């Protein structure tokens, strides 16, 4: 039985669902079927849908307002300016990426082609200072604590392929000796105490690669001062080269070795 | 999305945006500023646009948020009104009575666009904004919910209420003008 919408009390919205049905926003097929059934059977529902339709027609006939030309131009300009900026940024980012890749390739190449630290490449005085700084007394197996130079020479000769001749100095107290490595070559390290400081004396056969960078080590000690506060003396005698490192302080090896010239 | 793609979709929305902004602000300069501000903000997030179909709803969302911010700053909200069609207005003022024959059947069919505009203007702001986005801009419920920041159910109920109120206003108008309802055969008072 049909209802007469006009003779019914003022229509309350059937439900927001009817508007949703009208707008095609109902997704549930059962709900759609329910409304279709109501439309067939209920004149009020048909009337309401008709009102929706007429209302839509009138609303869509309302005057359309166009954006002013200046506004459209301004918007177009803003978009194109943004586009140019994006393109510029894109270009810059591409250049940055390309630059980074080139830099990476150069860095990798430089790494693989870097000068290899071969024995003898480091200046001998620098190698001696570095070894002196990191010195720590070793165990009795690797370092002999002996104040007798002859005994120490014997012990060192048994552990090296040369016989180091240990200087006898009255101004320094012999403490110990051991083999060590300078620029990858085995040398003798002899430790002395002088005043409150300790000194390292390195001995190796003359003309060994370890001293390759040194030019013509003379018999007279060549003394140099490093910017780290060390004094280094280099000299040769009897086919042996000597390198002495001491901290510059109360002890002045210049003063003592000057007497050996 | 490139600026060119964005431009293609955005420019086609500029009339709708301006029209909506004009009805929100009631002022041409404010509407133009609102649209311009909308594009300034949209262009800042241009890289975020993926789907061309999303451009229009996002632009309306930004515009609405800009308007709400403006309203919050001003501590008041400009009233939204529908602008009368100049042609309709002239026709109304020149004719003693509108010719009922030119309208479609039913009470609502008797209404003039002028009255439709007035009825739209009488709606509460939130109902009018929702109805406008649906009927004029043809956004889906989901898009409207996104633009206005509302749950889907609220969009449904607002649309239903807006239509009911519009219908009541227009029926009242038609009856006042004495238009008959051809369906019922009754005359208005």
GROMACS .gro file of C-alpha atoms in nm:
model
  450
    1UNK     CA    1   0.000   0.000   0.000
    2UNK     CA    2   0.133   0.338  -0.101
    3UNK     CA    3   0.160   0.633   0.135
    4UNK     CA    4   0.071   0.986   0.033
    5UNK     CA    5   0.360   1.205   0.123
    6UNK     CA    6   0.172   1.534   0.090
    7UNK     CA    7  -0.098   1.435   0.340
    8UNK     CA    8   0.148   1.302   0.592
    9UNK     CA    9   0.289   1.514   0.873
   10UNK     CA   10   0.594   1.716   0.774
   11UNK     CA   11   0.856   1.468   0.668
   12UNK     CA   12   1.141   1.409   0.898
   13UNK     CA   13   1.449   1.300   0.715
   14UNK     CA   14   1.395   0.931   0.654
   15UNK     CA   15   1.753   0.889   0.741
   16UNK     CA   16   2.083   1.018   0.631
   17UNK     CA   17   2.093   0.690   0.446
   18UNK     CA   18   1.833   0.813   0.195
   19UNK     CA   19   2.057   1.106   0.107
   20UNK     CA   20   2.347   0.865   0.081
   21UNK     CA   21   2.136   0.645  -0.149
   22UNK     CA   22   2.054   0.949  -0.360
   23UNK     CA   23   2.423   1.038  -0.382
   24UNK     CA   24   2.519   0.683  -0.475
   25UNK     CA   25   2.721   0.650  -0.157
   26UNK     CA   26   2.565   0.331  -0.024
   27UNK     CA   27   2.804   0.046  -0.067
   28UNK     CA   28   2.600  -0.230   0.095
   29UNK     CA   29   2.393  -0.405  -0.178
   30UNK     CA   30   2.133  -0.513   0.077
   31UNK     CA   31   2.085  -0.156   0.190
   32UNK     CA   32   2.053  -0.041  -0.171
   33UNK     CA   33   1.792  -0.312  -0.233
   34UNK     CA   34   1.604  -0.200   0.077
   35UNK     CA   35   1.581   0.157  -0.047
   36UNK     CA   36   1.478   0.048  -0.394
   37UNK     CA   37   1.197  -0.149  -0.236
   38UNK     CA   38   1.095   0.152  -0.028
   39UNK     CA   39   1.093   0.371  -0.338
   40UNK     CA   40   0.855   0.134  -0.512
   41UNK     CA   41   0.623   0.109  -0.214
   42UNK     CA   42   0.637   0.447  -0.042
   43UNK     CA   43   0.526   0.766  -0.215
   44UNK     CA   44   0.691   0.977   0.056
   45UNK     CA   45   1.027   0.830  -0.026
   46UNK     CA   46   0.975   0.896  -0.395
   47UNK     CA   47   0.870   1.252  -0.314
   48UNK     CA   48   1.177   1.310  -0.103
   49UNK     CA   49   1.406   1.177  -0.371
   50UNK     CA   50   1.231   1.401  -0.620
   51UNK     CA   51   1.294   1.699  -0.393
   52UNK     CA   52   1.657   1.607  -0.371
   53UNK     CA   53   1.672   1.594  -0.747
   54UNK     CA   54   1.503   1.932  -0.798
   55UNK     CA   55   1.715   2.088  -0.528
   56UNK     CA   56   2.028   1.960  -0.698
   57UNK     CA   57   1.912   2.100  -1.030
   58UNK     CA   58   1.857   2.442  -0.880
   59UNK     CA   59   2.180   2.442  -0.686
   60UNK     CA   60   2.375   2.351  -0.996
   61UNK     CA   61   2.202   2.629  -1.186
   62UNK     CA   62   2.336   2.885  -0.941
   63UNK     CA   63   2.569   3.131  -1.108
   64UNK     CA   64   2.920   3.007  -1.150
   65UNK     CA   65   3.186   3.245  -1.037
   66UNK     CA   66   3.511   3.247  -1.228
   67UNK     CA   67   3.839   3.334  -1.071
   68UNK     CA   68   3.953   3.680  -1.183
   69UNK     CA   69   4.204   3.668  -1.470
   70UNK     CA   70   4.474   3.830  -1.257
   71UNK     CA   71   4.436   3.554  -1.000
   72UNK     CA   72   4.461   3.282  -1.262
   73UNK     CA   73   4.772   3.447  -1.403
   74UNK     CA   74   4.923   3.476  -1.057
   75UNK     CA   75   4.853   3.110  -0.982
   76UNK     CA   76   5.002   3.002  -1.315
   77UNK     CA   77   5.309   3.213  -1.246
   78UNK     CA   78   5.349   3.067  -0.897
   79UNK     CA   79   5.328   2.714  -1.034
   80UNK     CA   80   5.573   2.778  -1.316
   81UNK     CA   81   5.814   2.952  -1.076
   82UNK     CA   82   5.791   2.655  -0.847
   83UNK     CA   83   5.852   2.429  -1.145
   84UNK     CA   84   6.162   2.624  -1.242
   85UNK     CA   85   6.287   2.610  -0.885
   86UNK     CA   86   6.223   2.237  -0.868
   87UNK     CA   87   6.408   2.187  -1.195
   88UNK     CA   88   6.697   2.397  -1.068
   89UNK     CA   89   6.705   2.203  -0.742
   90UNK     CA   90   6.686   1.879  -0.935
   91UNK     CA   91   6.977   1.992  -1.150
   92UNK     CA   92   7.179   2.098  -0.844
   93UNK     CA   93   7.105   1.771  -0.668
   94UNK     CA   94   7.210   1.579  -0.978
   95UNK     CA   95   7.533   1.779  -0.990
   96UNK     CA   96   7.591   1.718  -0.621
   97UNK     CA   97   7.532   1.345  -0.665
   98UNK     CA   98   7.759   1.338  -0.970
   99UNK     CA   99   8.024   1.536  -0.783
  100UNK     CA  100   7.999   1.304  -0.485
  101UNK     CA  101   8.037   1.003  -0.713
  102UNK     CA  102   8.344   1.154  -0.881
  103UNK     CA  103   8.490   1.240  -0.540
  104UNK     CA  104   8.423   0.885  -0.423
  105UNK     CA  105   8.593   0.740  -0.731
  106UNK     CA  106   8.890   0.971  -0.682
  107UNK     CA  107   8.908   0.882  -0.313
  108UNK     CA  108   8.895   0.509  -0.387
  109UNK     CA  109   9.160   0.550  -0.654
  110UNK     CA  110   9.375   0.752  -0.420
  111UNK     CA  111   9.331   0.488  -0.152
  112UNK     CA  112   9.439   0.205  -0.378
  113UNK     CA  113   9.726   0.405  -0.523
  114UNK     CA  114   9.840   0.552  -0.194
  115UNK     CA  115  10.212   0.525  -0.120
  116UNK     CA  116  10.264   0.204   0.069
  117UNK     CA  117  10.456   0.244   0.390
  118UNK     CA  118  10.754   0.030   0.314
  119UNK     CA  119  11.034  -0.029   0.562
  120UNK     CA  120  11.280   0.252   0.548
  121UNK     CA  121  11.039   0.506   0.409
  122UNK     CA  122  10.983   0.693   0.733
  123UNK     CA  123  11.264   0.931   0.824
  124UNK     CA  124  11.487   0.744   1.061
  125UNK     CA  125  11.483   1.012   1.326
  126UNK     CA  126  11.104   1.013   1.327
  127UNK     CA  127  11.095   0.634   1.356
  128UNK     CA  128  11.331   0.648   1.648
  129UNK     CA  129  11.132   0.915   1.829
  130UNK     CA  130  10.811   0.720   1.773
  131UNK     CA  131  10.964   0.404   1.911
  132UNK     CA  132  11.117   0.589   2.205
  133UNK     CA  133  10.785   0.741   2.300
  134UNK     CA  134  10.599   0.411   2.302
  135UNK     CA  135  10.871   0.221   2.490
  136UNK     CA  136  10.761  -0.002   2.772
  137UNK     CA  137  10.986  -0.242   2.960
  138UNK     CA  138  10.939  -0.589   2.817
  139UNK     CA  139  10.965  -0.930   2.982
  140UNK     CA  140  11.297  -1.090   3.055
  141UNK     CA  141  11.257  -1.308   2.749
  142UNK     CA  142  11.273  -1.015   2.511
  143UNK     CA  143  11.466  -0.755   2.705
  144UNK     CA  144  11.775  -0.797   2.918
  145UNK     CA  145  11.813  -0.563   3.211
  146UNK     CA  146  12.186  -0.548   3.249
  147UNK     CA  147  12.430  -0.269   3.331
  148UNK     CA  148  12.731  -0.457   3.199
  149UNK     CA  149  12.783  -0.361   2.834
  150UNK     CA  150  12.975  -0.674   2.743
  151UNK     CA  151  12.707  -0.907   2.872
  152UNK     CA  152  12.444  -0.706   2.695
  153UNK     CA  153  12.638  -0.716   2.368
  154UNK     CA  154  12.665  -1.091   2.393
  155UNK     CA  155  12.295  -1.131   2.464
  156UNK     CA  156  12.200  -0.899   2.176
  157UNK     CA  157  12.441  -1.056   1.929
  158UNK     CA  158  12.272  -1.390   1.986
  159UNK     CA  159  11.944  -1.236   1.884
  160UNK     CA  160  12.052  -1.018   1.594
  161UNK     CA  161  12.239  -1.079   1.270
  162UNK     CA  162  12.508  -0.836   1.373
  163UNK     CA  163  12.709  -0.757   1.680
  164UNK     CA  164  12.623  -0.425   1.832
  165UNK     CA  165  12.901  -0.243   2.008
  166UNK     CA  166  12.750  -0.062   2.302
  167UNK     CA  167  12.903   0.275   2.389
  168UNK     CA  168  13.040   0.309   2.737
  169UNK     CA  169  12.944   0.648   2.866
  170UNK     CA  170  13.024   0.776   3.207
  171UNK     CA  171  12.751   1.032   3.188
  172UNK     CA  172  12.475   0.776   3.135
  173UNK     CA  173  12.381   0.459   3.321
  174UNK     CA  174  12.320   0.148   3.112
  175UNK     CA  175  11.987  -0.012   3.194
  176UNK     CA  176  11.875  -0.268   2.938
  177UNK     CA  177  11.884  -0.385   2.582
  178UNK     CA  178  11.665  -0.573   2.341
  179UNK     CA  179  11.611  -0.624   1.971
  180UNK     CA  180  11.346  -0.405   1.815
  181UNK     CA  181  11.222  -0.296   1.478
  182UNK     CA  182  11.274   0.036   1.303
  183UNK     CA  183  11.107   0.087   0.967
  184UNK     CA  184  11.065  -0.288   0.945
  185UNK     CA  185  11.430  -0.371   1.009
  186UNK     CA  186  11.569  -0.535   1.316
  187UNK     CA  187  11.795  -0.313   1.521
  188UNK     CA  188  11.931  -0.311   1.873
  189UNK     CA  189  11.772  -0.090   2.133
  190UNK     CA  190  11.977   0.004   2.431
  191UNK     CA  191  11.826   0.201   2.715
  192UNK     CA  192  12.023   0.442   2.933
  193UNK     CA  193  11.934   0.658   3.225
  194UNK     CA  194  12.082   1.002   3.236
  195UNK     CA  195  11.986   1.229   3.523
  196UNK     CA  196  11.614   1.187   3.564
  197UNK     CA  197  11.552   1.094   3.201
  198UNK     CA  198  11.581   0.780   2.997
  199UNK     CA  199  11.738   0.765   2.655
  200UNK     CA  200  11.706   0.515   2.370
  201UNK     CA  201  12.005   0.424   2.162
  202UNK     CA  202  11.936   0.239   1.839
  203UNK     CA  203  12.218   0.048   1.672
  204UNK     CA  204  12.214  -0.113   1.331
  205UNK     CA  205  12.466  -0.204   1.065
  206UNK     CA  206  12.567   0.092   0.853
  207UNK     CA  207  12.411   0.113   0.506
  208UNK     CA  208  12.114  -0.100   0.608
  209UNK     CA  209  11.787   0.008   0.444
  210UNK     CA  210  11.670   0.143   0.777
  211UNK     CA  211  11.892   0.441   0.731
  212UNK     CA  212  11.831   0.482   0.359
  213UNK     CA  213  11.683   0.829   0.399
  214UNK     CA  214  11.975   0.959   0.595
  215UNK     CA  215  12.242   1.114   0.387
  216UNK     CA  216  12.596   1.032   0.471
  217UNK     CA  217  12.586   0.969   0.841
  218UNK     CA  218  12.919   1.088   0.959
  219UNK     CA  219  13.138   0.977   1.241
  220UNK     CA  220  13.066   1.297   1.423
  221UNK     CA  221  12.719   1.294   1.578
  222UNK     CA  222  12.463   1.494   1.383
  223UNK     CA  223  12.223   1.633   1.640
  224UNK     CA  224  11.878   1.760   1.561
  225UNK     CA  225  11.593   1.884   1.768
  226UNK     CA  226  11.236   1.786   1.687
  227UNK     CA  227  10.933   2.004   1.739
  228UNK     CA  228  10.799   1.752   1.992
  229UNK     CA  229  11.075   1.834   2.234
  230UNK     CA  230  11.321   1.555   2.157
  231UNK     CA  231  11.685   1.563   2.069
  232UNK     CA  232  11.805   1.308   1.815
  233UNK     CA  233  12.166   1.231   1.738
  234UNK     CA  234  12.289   1.020   1.447
  235UNK     CA  235  12.643   0.902   1.387
  236UNK     CA  236  12.831   0.598   1.261
  237UNK     CA  237  13.131   0.412   1.378
  238UNK     CA  238  13.293   0.080   1.284
  239UNK     CA  239  13.028  -0.017   1.028
  240UNK     CA  240  12.754   0.054   1.277
  241UNK     CA  241  12.510   0.338   1.284
  242UNK     CA  242  12.393   0.486   1.611
  243UNK     CA  243  12.082   0.684   1.678
  244UNK     CA  244  12.021   0.836   2.017
  245UNK     CA  245  11.689   0.983   2.131
  246UNK     CA  246  11.643   1.181   2.450
  247UNK     CA  247  11.387   1.418   2.579
  248UNK     CA  248  11.521   1.770   2.577
  249UNK     CA  249  11.533   1.872   2.940
  250UNK     CA  250  11.785   1.839   3.211
  251UNK     CA  251  11.988   1.611   2.988
  252UNK     CA  252  12.149   1.766   2.686
  253UNK     CA  253  12.290   1.503   2.457
  254UNK     CA  254  12.440   1.785   2.256
  255UNK     CA  255  12.654   1.870   2.548
  256UNK     CA  256  12.769   1.513   2.612
  257UNK     CA  257  12.802   1.390   2.256
  258UNK     CA  258  12.981   1.705   2.156
  259UNK     CA  259  13.278   1.562   2.340
  260UNK     CA  260  13.283   1.259   2.110
  261UNK     CA  261  13.343   1.466   1.796
  262UNK     CA  262   5.421   1.496  -0.965
  263UNK     CA  263   5.583   1.759  -1.182
  264UNK     CA  264   5.487   2.126  -1.176
  265UNK     CA  265   5.340   2.091  -1.526
  266UNK     CA  266   5.113   1.804  -1.420
  267UNK     CA  267   5.014   1.994  -1.110
  268UNK     CA  268   4.941   2.305  -1.313
  269UNK     CA  269   4.710   2.117  -1.545
  270UNK     CA  270   4.498   1.983  -1.259
  271UNK     CA  271   4.525   2.283  -1.032
  272UNK     CA  272   4.428   2.553  -1.280
  273UNK     CA  273   4.112   2.367  -1.370
  274UNK     CA  274   4.017   2.386  -1.001
  275UNK     CA  275   4.085   2.755  -0.962
  276UNK     CA  276   3.730   2.867  -1.050
  277UNK     CA  277   3.576   2.625  -0.803
  278UNK     CA  278   3.823   2.725  -0.536
  279UNK     CA  279   3.760   3.093  -0.591
  280UNK     CA  280   3.385   3.040  -0.594
  281UNK     CA  281   3.399   2.846  -0.266
  282UNK     CA  282   3.637   3.100  -0.115
  283UNK     CA  283   3.407   3.383  -0.219
  284UNK     CA  284   3.115   3.221  -0.043
  285UNK     CA  285   3.322   3.160   0.266
  286UNK     CA  286   3.470   3.508   0.290
  287UNK     CA  287   3.201   3.718   0.116
  288UNK     CA  288   3.478   3.936  -0.011
  289UNK     CA  289   3.650   3.922  -0.347
  290UNK     CA  290   3.988   4.035  -0.218
  291UNK     CA  291   3.980   3.796   0.075
  292UNK     CA  292   3.871   3.516  -0.158
  293UNK     CA  293   4.159   3.586  -0.396
  294UNK     CA  294   4.402   3.598  -0.103
  295UNK     CA  295   4.261   3.272   0.029
  296UNK     CA  296   4.304   3.099  -0.308
  297UNK     CA  297   4.654   3.239  -0.344
  298UNK     CA  298   4.747   3.123   0.006
  299UNK     CA  299   4.604   2.784  -0.082
  300UNK     CA  300   4.838   2.752  -0.379
  301UNK     CA  301   5.136   2.878  -0.179
  302UNK     CA  302   5.080   2.599   0.071
  303UNK     CA  303   5.001   2.340  -0.194
  304UNK     CA  304   5.317   2.417  -0.389
  305UNK     CA  305   5.525   2.364  -0.077
  306UNK     CA  306   5.408   2.006  -0.068
  307UNK     CA  307   5.410   1.953  -0.442
  308UNK     CA  308   5.640   1.652  -0.412
  309UNK     CA  309   5.380   1.489  -0.189
  310UNK     CA  310   5.120   1.478  -0.465
  311UNK     CA  311   5.111   1.134  -0.618
  312UNK     CA  312   4.772   1.091  -0.781
  313UNK     CA  313   4.641   1.363  -1.012
  314UNK     CA  314   4.291   1.288  -0.884
  315UNK     CA  315   4.403   1.393  -0.535
  316UNK     CA  316   4.496   1.745  -0.639
  317UNK     CA  317   4.148   1.895  -0.632
  318UNK     CA  318   4.037   1.753  -0.293
  319UNK     CA  319   4.370   1.850  -0.140
  320UNK     CA  320   4.340   2.205  -0.271
  321UNK     CA  321   3.993   2.237  -0.120
  322UNK     CA  322   4.119   2.091   0.205
  323UNK     CA  323   4.400   2.344   0.221
  324UNK     CA  324   4.163   2.626   0.132
  325UNK     CA  325   3.919   2.528   0.403
  326UNK     CA  326   4.194   2.501   0.663
  327UNK     CA  327   4.332   2.839   0.558
  328UNK     CA  328   3.985   2.985   0.599
  329UNK     CA  329   3.940   2.828   0.941
  330UNK     CA  330   4.280   2.964   1.046
  331UNK     CA  331   4.178   3.307   0.919
  332UNK     CA  332   3.854   3.286   1.110
  333UNK     CA  333   4.033   3.179   1.426
  334UNK     CA  334   4.267   3.473   1.394
  335UNK     CA  335   3.982   3.712   1.344
  336UNK     CA  336   3.783   3.544   1.621
  337UNK     CA  337   3.479   3.545   1.403
  338UNK     CA  338   3.366   3.360   1.102
  339UNK     CA  339   3.246   3.544   0.794
  340UNK     CA  340   2.894   3.438   0.712
  341UNK     CA  341   2.859   3.233   0.397
  342UNK     CA  342   2.595   3.352   0.154
  343UNK     CA  343   2.499   3.249  -0.194
  344UNK     CA  344   2.542   3.526  -0.447
  345UNK     CA  345   2.238   3.607  -0.659
  346UNK     CA  346   2.252   3.553  -1.029
  347UNK     CA  347   2.243   3.904  -1.187
  348UNK     CA  348   2.026   3.780  -1.473
  349UNK     CA  349   1.776   3.620  -1.240
  350UNK     CA  350   1.772   3.930  -1.025
  351UNK     CA  351   1.692   4.151  -1.323
  352UNK     CA  352   1.422   3.914  -1.433
  353UNK     CA  353   1.269   3.915  -1.089
  354UNK     CA  354   1.264   4.290  -1.057
  355UNK     CA  355   1.125   4.349  -1.405
  356UNK     CA  356   0.843   4.094  -1.382
  357UNK     CA  357   0.547   4.143  -1.153
  358UNK     CA  358   0.517   3.771  -1.094
  359UNK     CA  359   0.727   3.487  -1.213
  360UNK     CA  360   0.571   3.264  -1.469
  361UNK     CA  361   0.499   2.930  -1.307
  362UNK     CA  362   0.503   2.757  -1.641
  363UNK     CA  363   0.874   2.791  -1.670
  364UNK     CA  364   0.938   2.574  -1.365
  365UNK     CA  365   0.942   2.204  -1.328
  366UNK     CA  366   0.674   2.015  -1.143
  367UNK     CA  367   0.655   2.001  -0.764
  368UNK     CA  368   0.680   2.269  -0.501
  369UNK     CA  369   1.052   2.287  -0.524
  370UNK     CA  370   1.026   2.318  -0.896
  371UNK     CA  371   0.843   2.643  -0.846
  372UNK     CA  372   1.130   2.801  -0.672
  373UNK     CA  373   1.357   3.050  -0.837
  374UNK     CA  374   1.731   3.038  -0.820
  375UNK     CA  375   1.707   3.359  -0.624
  376UNK     CA  376   1.515   3.177  -0.356
  377UNK     CA  377   1.747   2.884  -0.376
  378UNK     CA  378   2.032   3.124  -0.310
  379UNK     CA  379   1.846   3.274  -0.018
  380UNK     CA  380   1.761   2.933   0.126
  381UNK     CA  381   2.123   2.832   0.091
  382UNK     CA  382   2.226   3.148   0.271
  383UNK     CA  383   1.989   3.069   0.557
  384UNK     CA  384   2.153   2.736   0.627
  385UNK     CA  385   2.392   2.701   0.915
  386UNK     CA  386   2.752   2.745   0.806
  387UNK     CA  387   2.849   2.384   0.851
  388UNK     CA  388   2.546   2.255   0.660
  389UNK     CA  389   2.600   2.502   0.377
  390UNK     CA  390   2.972   2.420   0.343
  391UNK     CA  391   2.896   2.049   0.326
  392UNK     CA  392   2.609   2.085   0.083
  393UNK     CA  393   2.814   2.315  -0.141
  394UNK     CA  394   3.098   2.068  -0.165
  395UNK     CA  395   2.855   1.791  -0.255
  396UNK     CA  396   2.615   1.964  -0.493
  397UNK     CA  397   2.830   2.229  -0.655
  398UNK     CA  398   3.176   2.073  -0.645
  399UNK     CA  399   3.051   1.715  -0.673
  400UNK     CA  400   3.289   1.574  -0.413
  401UNK     CA  401   3.229   1.228  -0.273
  402UNK     CA  402   3.143   1.181   0.093
  403UNK     CA  403   3.493   1.058   0.162
  404UNK     CA  404   3.645   1.361  -0.004
  405UNK     CA  405   3.416   1.596   0.186
  406UNK     CA  406   3.506   1.424   0.511
  407UNK     CA  407   3.872   1.480   0.426
  408UNK     CA  408   3.827   1.843   0.331
  409UNK     CA  409   3.626   1.939   0.637
  410UNK     CA  410   3.802   1.701   0.873
  411UNK     CA  411   3.482   1.523   0.971
  412UNK     CA  412   3.376   1.163   1.023
  413UNK     CA  413   3.188   1.013   0.730
  414UNK     CA  414   2.872   0.978   0.937
  415UNK     CA  415   2.872   1.348   1.014
  416UNK     CA  416   2.894   1.428   0.644
  417UNK     CA  417   2.592   1.204   0.582
  418UNK     CA  418   2.383   1.358   0.853
  419UNK     CA  419   2.482   1.713   0.756
  420UNK     CA  420   2.383   1.655   0.395
  421UNK     CA  421   2.053   1.505   0.500
  422UNK     CA  422   1.978   1.796   0.733
  423UNK     CA  423   2.089   2.055   0.480
  424UNK     CA  424   1.859   1.912   0.215
  425UNK     CA  425   1.565   1.891   0.453
  426UNK     CA  426   1.611   2.251   0.562
  427UNK     CA  427   1.650   2.369   0.204
  428UNK     CA  428   1.336   2.180   0.103
  429UNK     CA  429   1.138   2.328   0.391
  430UNK     CA  430   1.250   2.681   0.303
  431UNK     CA  431   1.163   2.641  -0.062
  432UNK     CA  432   0.828   2.482   0.009
  433UNK     CA  433   0.747   2.773   0.233
  434UNK     CA  434   0.847   3.013  -0.041
  435UNK     CA  435   0.642   2.835  -0.304
  436UNK     CA  436   0.334   2.833  -0.085
  437UNK     CA  437   0.375   3.202  -0.012
  438UNK     CA  438   0.380   3.269  -0.385
  439UNK     CA  439   0.067   3.064  -0.434
  440UNK     CA  440   0.216   2.805  -0.657
  441UNK     CA  441   0.015   2.484  -0.684
  442UNK     CA  442   0.157   2.146  -0.639
  443UNK     CA  443   0.056   1.959  -0.951
  444UNK     CA  444   0.094   1.629  -0.775
  445UNK     CA  445  -0.152   1.698  -0.501
  446UNK     CA  446  -0.366   1.942  -0.696
  447UNK     CA  447  -0.361   2.167  -0.391
  448UNK     CA  448  -0.297   2.536  -0.392
  449UNK     CA  449  -0.079   2.718  -0.156
  450UNK     CA  450  -0.227   2.987   0.059
   0.00000   0.00000   0.00000
